[in-house]
C-alpha cells in the first residue's frame, strides 16, 4: 500500500516538476538575448578577470582623487603601475595602496612613478612590506630632504644602517620616524644619525637605541636651558647653543668636548644631559666607542647604491622569481578584464536598463515564481521519500530489537534441554492464561487479524515466558 502511494506521489510530483521546468524556460526566454554576455564572461575565467580589472581601476581612481591627473596622465600612471608590478613582482593591490599612501604624504604626482619604483625595489631588498618602506622613506625625506638626493638616497641611508648596524628594515622603519625630526632639529646630520644607529644597535636593542638618540637630540636642542652644558659649550666653542656648535663642528666633536668637560664622569654627565638615556647615548658614542662612531660616519658617506645592492641580491632568489611570475599573470588577467569590460559594457548597460523596465521586472518576477513551484514540487517528493525511509527504519528497528531475546531463548533451550518437561509446563500455564487456547502467532499474521504491534507482543510474551521458565528451573537446582 505504502509503495503504491509513494509511486503515485512521485508520478504526480514529477509532472509538477516538469511543468515547473517548462515554465522556467518560458519565463527566461526574454533574457536569452543577453546570454552571450554571461557565456563570454564565464569562458576562461572572464568573470574573475573583470573583477580584477574593476578592483584595480577603482584603486587607481582612488589615488587620482589626490593626484588629480588628466585623462592621458592618469592612463600613463595606470600603465606605469602595471609595468612596475611586472618588473618587481609587487602586487597591484600593494602598489595602489602604496601609491595612495605616498600621494597622501605629499609626494608630487609628477615624480610618483620614480618614487614608487625606488621604494618598491628597496622594500624587496629589505624584505619588508611596501607600506613600511614608504613610511620610513617619507620620514627621512621630511626631516632631511635638504641633505638628500631624492628618495633613492633616503633608501640608501636606510639600507646602509641595516647593513652595518644590528637592526632590520622592519625595526628601522618602525623606529626612525620617532627620532628623525628631533635629530634634524638639533642639527645632527643624516650621516651622524645613521652612524649613531650603527654603533648603538650593537650595544642595545633597536628600540632602546632610538630612545637614547631621541633623548640626546632633545637635550642638545635645549642646551641653553642647562647651565652646565652651556658653560662647557661656551668654553670650547664660544656659544651656548649646542645646535650651532654641531652645525659648525659636527656631532662627534661636540660630544667629545662635552664628555671631556665632564671628565668622563657619569654623575657630571647626568647633570649636563639630565636624562639617563641621553647620558647612555653619549657614553655609547664617545670614549672607547669614538672610533666606531667615526667608522659609522665613513660608512654612511659611502652609502650610494646600498639599497639597489640589496634588491639585486633578493632578485636572484627563487621566491622573487616566483612572485614576479604570479604578478605578470595577474597583470595579464587585469588586461583581459579591461578588454572584456570595454567590449561588454554597452550590453551590460542594456541589460540593466531592461531589468529596470516594467517588462524586465515582470518577466523576472514570473520566473522567480515558477522556480518556486519547482522547488515546492521537489520538496513534496522528497518529503514522501523521507516518510518511506523513516517507516522502513522504524520497522527494522522494532524487529531487530527482539533479536537479543530470541538468541537468549535459543541458548537457554540448548543449555537446559534436560529441563524440557518443566519448560512445557510453563508454556501450558501461558496457554491457560489465554483462555485455554494456544495462540499461534504465524496464523494470526497470515489471517491479518492483528496489528504489527499485537503480533510483536504475542511473540515477546511467549519468548519471555519460555526464557523465564528455563531460568527458574535452573535456579531450582
PDB file of N, CA and C in Angstrom, residues 130-194:
ATOM      1  N   UNK A 130      55.760  47.095   1.462  1.00  0.00           N
ATOM      2  CA  UNK A 130      55.915  48.396   0.804  1.00  0.00           C
ATOM      3  C   UNK A 130      55.448  49.539   1.702  1.00  0.00           C
ATOM      4  N   UNK A 131      54.389  49.344   2.451  1.00  0.00           N
ATOM      5  CA  UNK A 131      53.872  50.402   3.317  1.00  0.00           C
ATOM      6  C   UNK A 131      54.906  50.839   4.351  1.00  0.00           C
ATOM      7  N   UNK A 132      55.620  49.874   4.938  1.00  0.00           N
ATOM      8  CA  UNK A 132      56.655  50.204   5.930  1.00  0.00           C
ATOM      9  C   UNK A 132      57.806  50.961   5.290  1.00  0.00           C
ATOM     10  N   UNK A 133      58.203  50.528   4.089  1.00  0.00           N
ATOM     11  CA  UNK A 133      59.294  51.195   3.392  1.00  0.00           C
ATOM     12  C   UNK A 133      58.920  52.630   3.032  1.00  0.00           C
ATOM     13  N   UNK A 134      57.707  52.824   2.557  1.00  0.00           N
ATOM     14  CA  UNK A 134      57.251  54.171   2.208  1.00  0.00           C
ATOM     15  C   UNK A 134      57.227  55.066   3.437  1.00  0.00           C
ATOM     16  N   UNK A 135      56.730  54.550   4.550  1.00  0.00           N
ATOM     17  CA  UNK A 135      56.667  55.329   5.783  1.00  0.00           C
ATOM     18  C   UNK A 135      58.061  55.754   6.227  1.00  0.00           C
ATOM     19  N   UNK A 136      59.010  54.816   6.203  1.00  0.00           N
ATOM     20  CA  UNK A 136      60.372  55.139   6.631  1.00  0.00           C
ATOM     21  C   UNK A 136      61.019  56.149   5.682  1.00  0.00           C
ATOM     22  N   UNK A 137      60.880  55.929   4.392  1.00  0.00           N
ATOM     23  CA  UNK A 137      61.478  56.855   3.412  1.00  0.00           C
ATOM     24  C   UNK A 137      60.901  58.251   3.563  1.00  0.00           C
ATOM     25  N   UNK A 138      59.588  58.326   3.748  1.00  0.00           N
ATOM     26  CA  UNK A 138      58.938  59.639   3.896  1.00  0.00           C
ATOM     27  C   UNK A 138      59.437  60.382   5.125  1.00  0.00           C
ATOM     28  N   UNK A 139      59.590  59.647   6.228  1.00  0.00           N
ATOM     29  CA  UNK A 139      60.050  60.299   7.459  1.00  0.00           C
ATOM     30  C   UNK A 139      61.473  60.860   7.296  1.00  0.00           C
ATOM     31  N   UNK A 140      62.325  60.120   6.627  1.00  0.00           N
ATOM     32  CA  UNK A 140      63.690  60.590   6.393  1.00  0.00           C
ATOM     33  C   UNK A 140      63.687  61.790   5.454  1.00  0.00           C
ATOM     34  N   UNK A 141      62.862  61.707   4.401  1.00  0.00           N
ATOM     35  CA  UNK A 141      62.787  62.817   3.448  1.00  0.00           C
ATOM     36  C   UNK A 141      62.224  64.078   4.094  1.00  0.00           C
ATOM     37  N   UNK A 142      61.217  63.914   4.938  1.00  0.00           N
ATOM     38  CA  UNK A 142      60.623  65.072   5.602  1.00  0.00           C
ATOM     39  C   UNK A 142      61.635  65.778   6.501  1.00  0.00           C
ATOM     40  N   UNK A 143      62.447  64.991   7.193  1.00  0.00           N
ATOM     41  CA  UNK A 143      63.404  65.579   8.141  1.00  0.00           C
ATOM     42  C   UNK A 143      64.685  66.054   7.460  1.00  0.00           C
ATOM     43  N   UNK A 144      65.125  65.317   6.421  1.00  0.00           N
ATOM     44  CA  UNK A 144      66.441  65.598   5.844  1.00  0.00           C
ATOM     45  C   UNK A 144      66.396  65.803   4.329  1.00  0.00           C
ATOM     46  N   UNK A 145      65.260  66.262   3.825  1.00  0.00           N
ATOM     47  CA  UNK A 145      65.146  66.437   2.386  1.00  0.00           C
ATOM     48  C   UNK A 145      66.212  67.326   1.787  1.00  0.00           C
ATOM     49  N   UNK A 146      66.661  68.339   2.541  1.00  0.00           N
ATOM     50  CA  UNK A 146      67.669  69.260   2.017  1.00  0.00           C
ATOM     51  C   UNK A 146      69.054  68.634   1.981  1.00  0.00           C
ATOM     52  N   UNK A 147      69.255  67.513   2.679  1.00  0.00           N
ATOM     53  CA  UNK A 147      70.561  66.860   2.701  1.00  0.00           C
ATOM     54  C   UNK A 147      70.622  65.629   1.791  1.00  0.00           C
ATOM     55  N   UNK A 148      69.482  65.254   1.219  1.00  0.00           N
ATOM     56  CA  UNK A 148      69.401  64.007   0.451  1.00  0.00           C
ATOM     57  C   UNK A 148      69.171  64.277  -1.026  1.00  0.00           C
ATOM     58  N   UNK A 149      69.602  63.330  -1.829  1.00  0.00           N
ATOM     59  CA  UNK A 149      69.412  63.406  -3.269  1.00  0.00           C
ATOM     60  C   UNK A 149      68.213  62.548  -3.676  1.00  0.00           C
ATOM     61  N   UNK A 150      67.057  62.910  -3.169  1.00  0.00           N
ATOM     62  CA  UNK A 150      65.834  62.210  -3.541  1.00  0.00           C
ATOM     63  C   UNK A 150      65.576  60.949  -2.753  1.00  0.00           C
ATOM     64  N   UNK A 151      64.510  60.238  -3.165  1.00  0.00           N
ATOM     65  CA  UNK A 151      64.067  59.057  -2.431  1.00  0.00           C
ATOM     66  C   UNK A 151      65.073  57.914  -2.511  1.00  0.00           C
ATOM     67  N   UNK A 152      65.789  57.797  -3.617  1.00  0.00           N
ATOM     68  CA  UNK A 152      66.782  56.732  -3.737  1.00  0.00           C
ATOM     69  C   UNK A 152      67.870  56.896  -2.680  1.00  0.00           C
ATOM     70  N   UNK A 153      68.266  58.141  -2.432  1.00  0.00           N
ATOM     71  CA  UNK A 153      69.277  58.409  -1.414  1.00  0.00           C
ATOM     72  C   UNK A 153      68.736  58.088  -0.023  1.00  0.00           C
ATOM     73  N   UNK A 154      67.478  58.422   0.217  1.00  0.00           N
ATOM     74  CA  UNK A 154      66.856  58.095   1.502  1.00  0.00           C
ATOM     75  C   UNK A 154      66.849  56.583   1.730  1.00  0.00           C
ATOM     76  N   UNK A 155      66.554  55.848   0.674  1.00  0.00           N
ATOM     77  CA  UNK A 155      66.550  54.385   0.792  1.00  0.00           C
ATOM     78  C   UNK A 155      67.958  53.841   1.011  1.00  0.00           C
ATOM     79  N   UNK A 156      68.943  54.496   0.413  1.00  0.00           N
ATOM     80  CA  UNK A 156      70.341  54.081   0.652  1.00  0.00           C
ATOM     81  C   UNK A 156      70.733  54.303   2.111  1.00  0.00           C
ATOM     82  N   UNK A 157      70.269  55.396   2.705  1.00  0.00           N
ATOM     83  CA  UNK A 157      70.537  55.653   4.127  1.00  0.00           C
ATOM     84  C   UNK A 157      70.001  54.503   4.978  1.00  0.00           C
ATOM     85  N   UNK A 158      68.757  54.150   4.731  1.00  0.00           N
ATOM     86  CA  UNK A 158      68.126  53.068   5.499  1.00  0.00           C
ATOM     87  C   UNK A 158      68.850  51.744   5.277  1.00  0.00           C
ATOM     88  N   UNK A 159      69.186  51.458   4.032  1.00  0.00           N
ATOM     89  CA  UNK A 159      69.854  50.189   3.716  1.00  0.00           C
ATOM     90  C   UNK A 159      71.233  50.105   4.370  1.00  0.00           C
ATOM     91  N   UNK A 160      71.970  51.210   4.384  1.00  0.00           N
ATOM     92  CA  UNK A 160      73.312  51.196   4.971  1.00  0.00           C
ATOM     93  C   UNK A 160      73.254  51.014   6.487  1.00  0.00           C
ATOM     94  N   UNK A 161      72.276  51.623   7.128  1.00  0.00           N
ATOM     95  CA  UNK A 161      72.109  51.423   8.576  1.00  0.00           C
ATOM     96  C   UNK A 161      71.852  49.948   8.876  1.00  0.00           C
ATOM     97  N   UNK A 162      70.991  49.336   8.065  1.00  0.00           N
ATOM     98  CA  UNK A 162      70.681  47.913   8.270  1.00  0.00           C
ATOM     99  C   UNK A 162      71.904  47.047   7.988  1.00  0.00           C
ATOM    100  N   UNK A 163      72.640  47.380   6.920  1.00  0.00           N
ATOM    101  CA  UNK A 163      73.832  46.583   6.571  1.00  0.00           C
ATOM    102  C   UNK A 163      74.890  46.635   7.661  1.00  0.00           C
ATOM    103  N   UNK A 164      75.129  47.803   8.246  1.00  0.00           N
ATOM    104  CA  UNK A 164      76.241  47.973   9.192  1.00  0.00           C
ATOM    105  C   UNK A 164      75.822  47.857  10.655  1.00  0.00           C
ATOM    106  N   UNK A 165      74.561  48.102  10.953  1.00  0.00           N
ATOM    107  CA  UNK A 165      74.096  48.002  12.335  1.00  0.00           C
ATOM    108  C   UNK A 165      73.476  46.642  12.633  1.00  0.00           C
ATOM    109  N   UNK A 166      72.953  46.501  13.839  1.00  0.00           N
ATOM    110  CA  UNK A 166      72.277  45.262  14.232  1.00  0.00           C
ATOM    111  C   UNK A 166      70.785  45.577  14.313  1.00  0.00           C
ATOM    112  N   UNK A 167      70.172  45.676  13.161  1.00  0.00           N
ATOM    113  CA  UNK A 167      68.786  46.094  13.062  1.00  0.00           C
ATOM    114  C   UNK A 167      68.281  45.681  11.686  1.00  0.00           C
ATOM    115  N   UNK A 168      66.996  45.353  11.566  1.00  0.00           N
ATOM    116  CA  UNK A 168      66.445  45.008  10.251  1.00  0.00           C
ATOM    117  C   UNK A 168      65.550  46.136   9.744  1.00  0.00           C
ATOM    118  N   UNK A 169      65.130  46.015   8.499  1.00  0.00           N
ATOM    119  CA  UNK A 169      64.351  47.090   7.881  1.00  0.00           C
ATOM    120  C   UNK A 169      63.011  47.310   8.583  1.00  0.00           C
ATOM    121  N   UNK A 170      62.388  46.229   9.019  1.00  0.00           N
ATOM    122  CA  UNK A 170      61.101  46.370   9.699  1.00  0.00           C
ATOM    123  C   UNK A 170      61.257  47.151  11.000  1.00  0.00           C
ATOM    124  N   UNK A 171      62.304  46.834  11.768  1.00  0.00           N
ATOM    125  CA  UNK A 171      62.554  47.551  13.021  1.00  0.00           C
ATOM    126  C   UNK A 171      62.891  49.016  12.755  1.00  0.00           C
ATOM    127  N   UNK A 172      63.777  49.251  11.795  1.00  0.00           N
ATOM    128  CA  UNK A 172      64.187  50.621  11.490  1.00  0.00           C
ATOM    129  C   UNK A 172      63.019  51.439  10.962  1.00  0.00           C
ATOM    130  N   UNK A 173      62.211  50.805  10.101  1.00  0.00           N
ATOM    131  CA  UNK A 173      61.047  51.506   9.565  1.00  0.00           C
ATOM    132  C   UNK A 173      60.066  51.912  10.646  1.00  0.00           C
ATOM    133  N   UNK A 174      59.965  51.104  11.687  1.00  0.00           N
ATOM    134  CA  UNK A 174      59.055  51.423  12.770  1.00  0.00           C
ATOM    135  C   UNK A 174      59.626  52.400  13.785  1.00  0.00           C
ATOM    136  N   UNK A 175      60.962  52.612  13.768  1.00  0.00           N
ATOM    137  CA  UNK A 175      61.600  53.435  14.791  1.00  0.00           C
ATOM    138  C   UNK A 175      62.058  54.805  14.307  1.00  0.00           C
ATOM    139  N   UNK A 176      62.527  54.873  13.073  1.00  0.00           N
ATOM    140  CA  UNK A 176      63.218  56.098  12.652  1.00  0.00           C
ATOM    141  C   UNK A 176      62.299  57.308  12.598  1.00  0.00           C
ATOM    142  N   UNK A 177      61.009  57.074  12.434  1.00  0.00           N
ATOM    143  CA  UNK A 177      60.068  58.187  12.442  1.00  0.00           C
ATOM    144  C   UNK A 177      59.995  58.894  13.788  1.00  0.00           C
ATOM    145  N   UNK A 178      60.362  58.194  14.857  1.00  0.00           N
ATOM    146  CA  UNK A 178      60.322  58.778  16.198  1.00  0.00           C
ATOM    147  C   UNK A 178      61.445  59.783  16.426  1.00  0.00           C
ATOM    148  N   UNK A 179      62.548  59.600  15.701  1.00  0.00           N
ATOM    149  CA  UNK A 179      63.755  60.360  16.034  1.00  0.00           C
ATOM    150  C   UNK A 179      64.206  61.313  14.941  1.00  0.00           C
ATOM    151  N   UNK A 180      63.860  61.056  13.689  1.00  0.00           N
ATOM    152  CA  UNK A 180      64.437  61.812  12.571  1.00  0.00           C
ATOM    153  C   UNK A 180      64.222  63.316  12.700  1.00  0.00           C
ATOM    154  N   UNK A 181      63.011  63.724  12.979  1.00  0.00           N
ATOM    155  CA  UNK A 181      62.732  65.171  13.050  1.00  0.00           C
ATOM    156  C   UNK A 181      63.448  65.822  14.226  1.00  0.00           C
ATOM    157  N   UNK A 182      63.527  65.128  15.360  1.00  0.00           N
ATOM    158  CA  UNK A 182      64.207  65.692  16.534  1.00  0.00           C
ATOM    159  C   UNK A 182      65.708  65.797  16.288  1.00  0.00           C
ATOM    160  N   UNK A 183      66.267  64.787  15.643  1.00  0.00           N
ATOM    161  CA  UNK A 183      67.705  64.825  15.346  1.00  0.00           C
ATOM    162  C   UNK A 183      68.016  65.951  14.362  1.00  0.00           C
ATOM    163  N   UNK A 184      67.171  66.102  13.357  1.00  0.00           N
ATOM    164  CA  UNK A 184      67.389  67.171  12.376  1.00  0.00           C
ATOM    165  C   UNK A 184      67.290  68.541  13.040  1.00  0.00           C
ATOM    166  N   UNK A 185      66.367  68.686  13.994  1.00  0.00           N
ATOM    167  CA  UNK A 185      66.206  69.963  14.690  1.00  0.00           C
ATOM    168  C   UNK A 185      67.443  70.331  15.500  1.00  0.00           C
ATOM    169  N   UNK A 186      68.183  69.308  15.950  1.00  0.00           N
ATOM    170  CA  UNK A 186      69.416  69.545  16.720  1.00  0.00           C
ATOM    171  C   UNK A 186      70.633  69.666  15.819  1.00  0.00           C
ATOM    172  N   UNK A 187      70.403  69.748  14.503  1.00  0.00           N
ATOM    173  CA  UNK A 187      71.484  69.861  13.508  1.00  0.00           C
ATOM    174  C   UNK A 187      72.365  68.622  13.444  1.00  0.00           C
ATOM    175  N   UNK A 188      71.819  67.469  13.879  1.00  0.00           N
ATOM    176  CA  UNK A 188      72.533  66.204  13.705  1.00  0.00           C
ATOM    177  C   UNK A 188      72.324  65.775  12.253  1.00  0.00           C
ATOM    178  N   UNK A 189      73.402  65.595  11.526  1.00  0.00           N
ATOM    179  CA  UNK A 189      73.312  65.271  10.107  1.00  0.00           C
ATOM    180  C   UNK A 189      72.734  63.876   9.903  1.00  0.00           C
ATOM    181  N   UNK A 190      72.275  63.604   8.691  1.00  0.00           N
ATOM    182  CA  UNK A 190      71.734  62.282   8.388  1.00  0.00           C
ATOM    183  C   UNK A 190      72.821  61.219   8.522  1.00  0.00           C
ATOM    184  N   UNK A 191      74.062  61.593   8.186  1.00  0.00           N
ATOM    185  CA  UNK A 191      75.172  60.643   8.346  1.00  0.00           C
ATOM    186  C   UNK A 191      75.434  60.354   9.824  1.00  0.00           C
ATOM    187  N   UNK A 192      75.385  61.396  10.664  1.00  0.00           N
ATOM    188  CA  UNK A 192      75.609  61.197  12.098  1.00  0.00           C
ATOM    189  C   UNK A 192      74.483  60.384  12.720  1.00  0.00           C
ATOM    190  N   UNK A 193      73.255  60.634  12.265  1.00  0.00           N
ATOM    191  CA  UNK A 193      72.136  59.847  12.767  1.00  0.00           C
ATOM    192  C   UNK A 193      72.297  58.375  12.397  1.00  0.00           C
ATOM    193  N   UNK A 194      72.680  58.124  11.141  1.00  0.00           N
ATOM    194  CA  UNK A 194      72.908  56.741  10.720  1.00  0.00           C
ATOM    195  C   UNK A 194      74.039  56.088  11.486  1.00  0.00           C
TER     196      UNK A 194
END
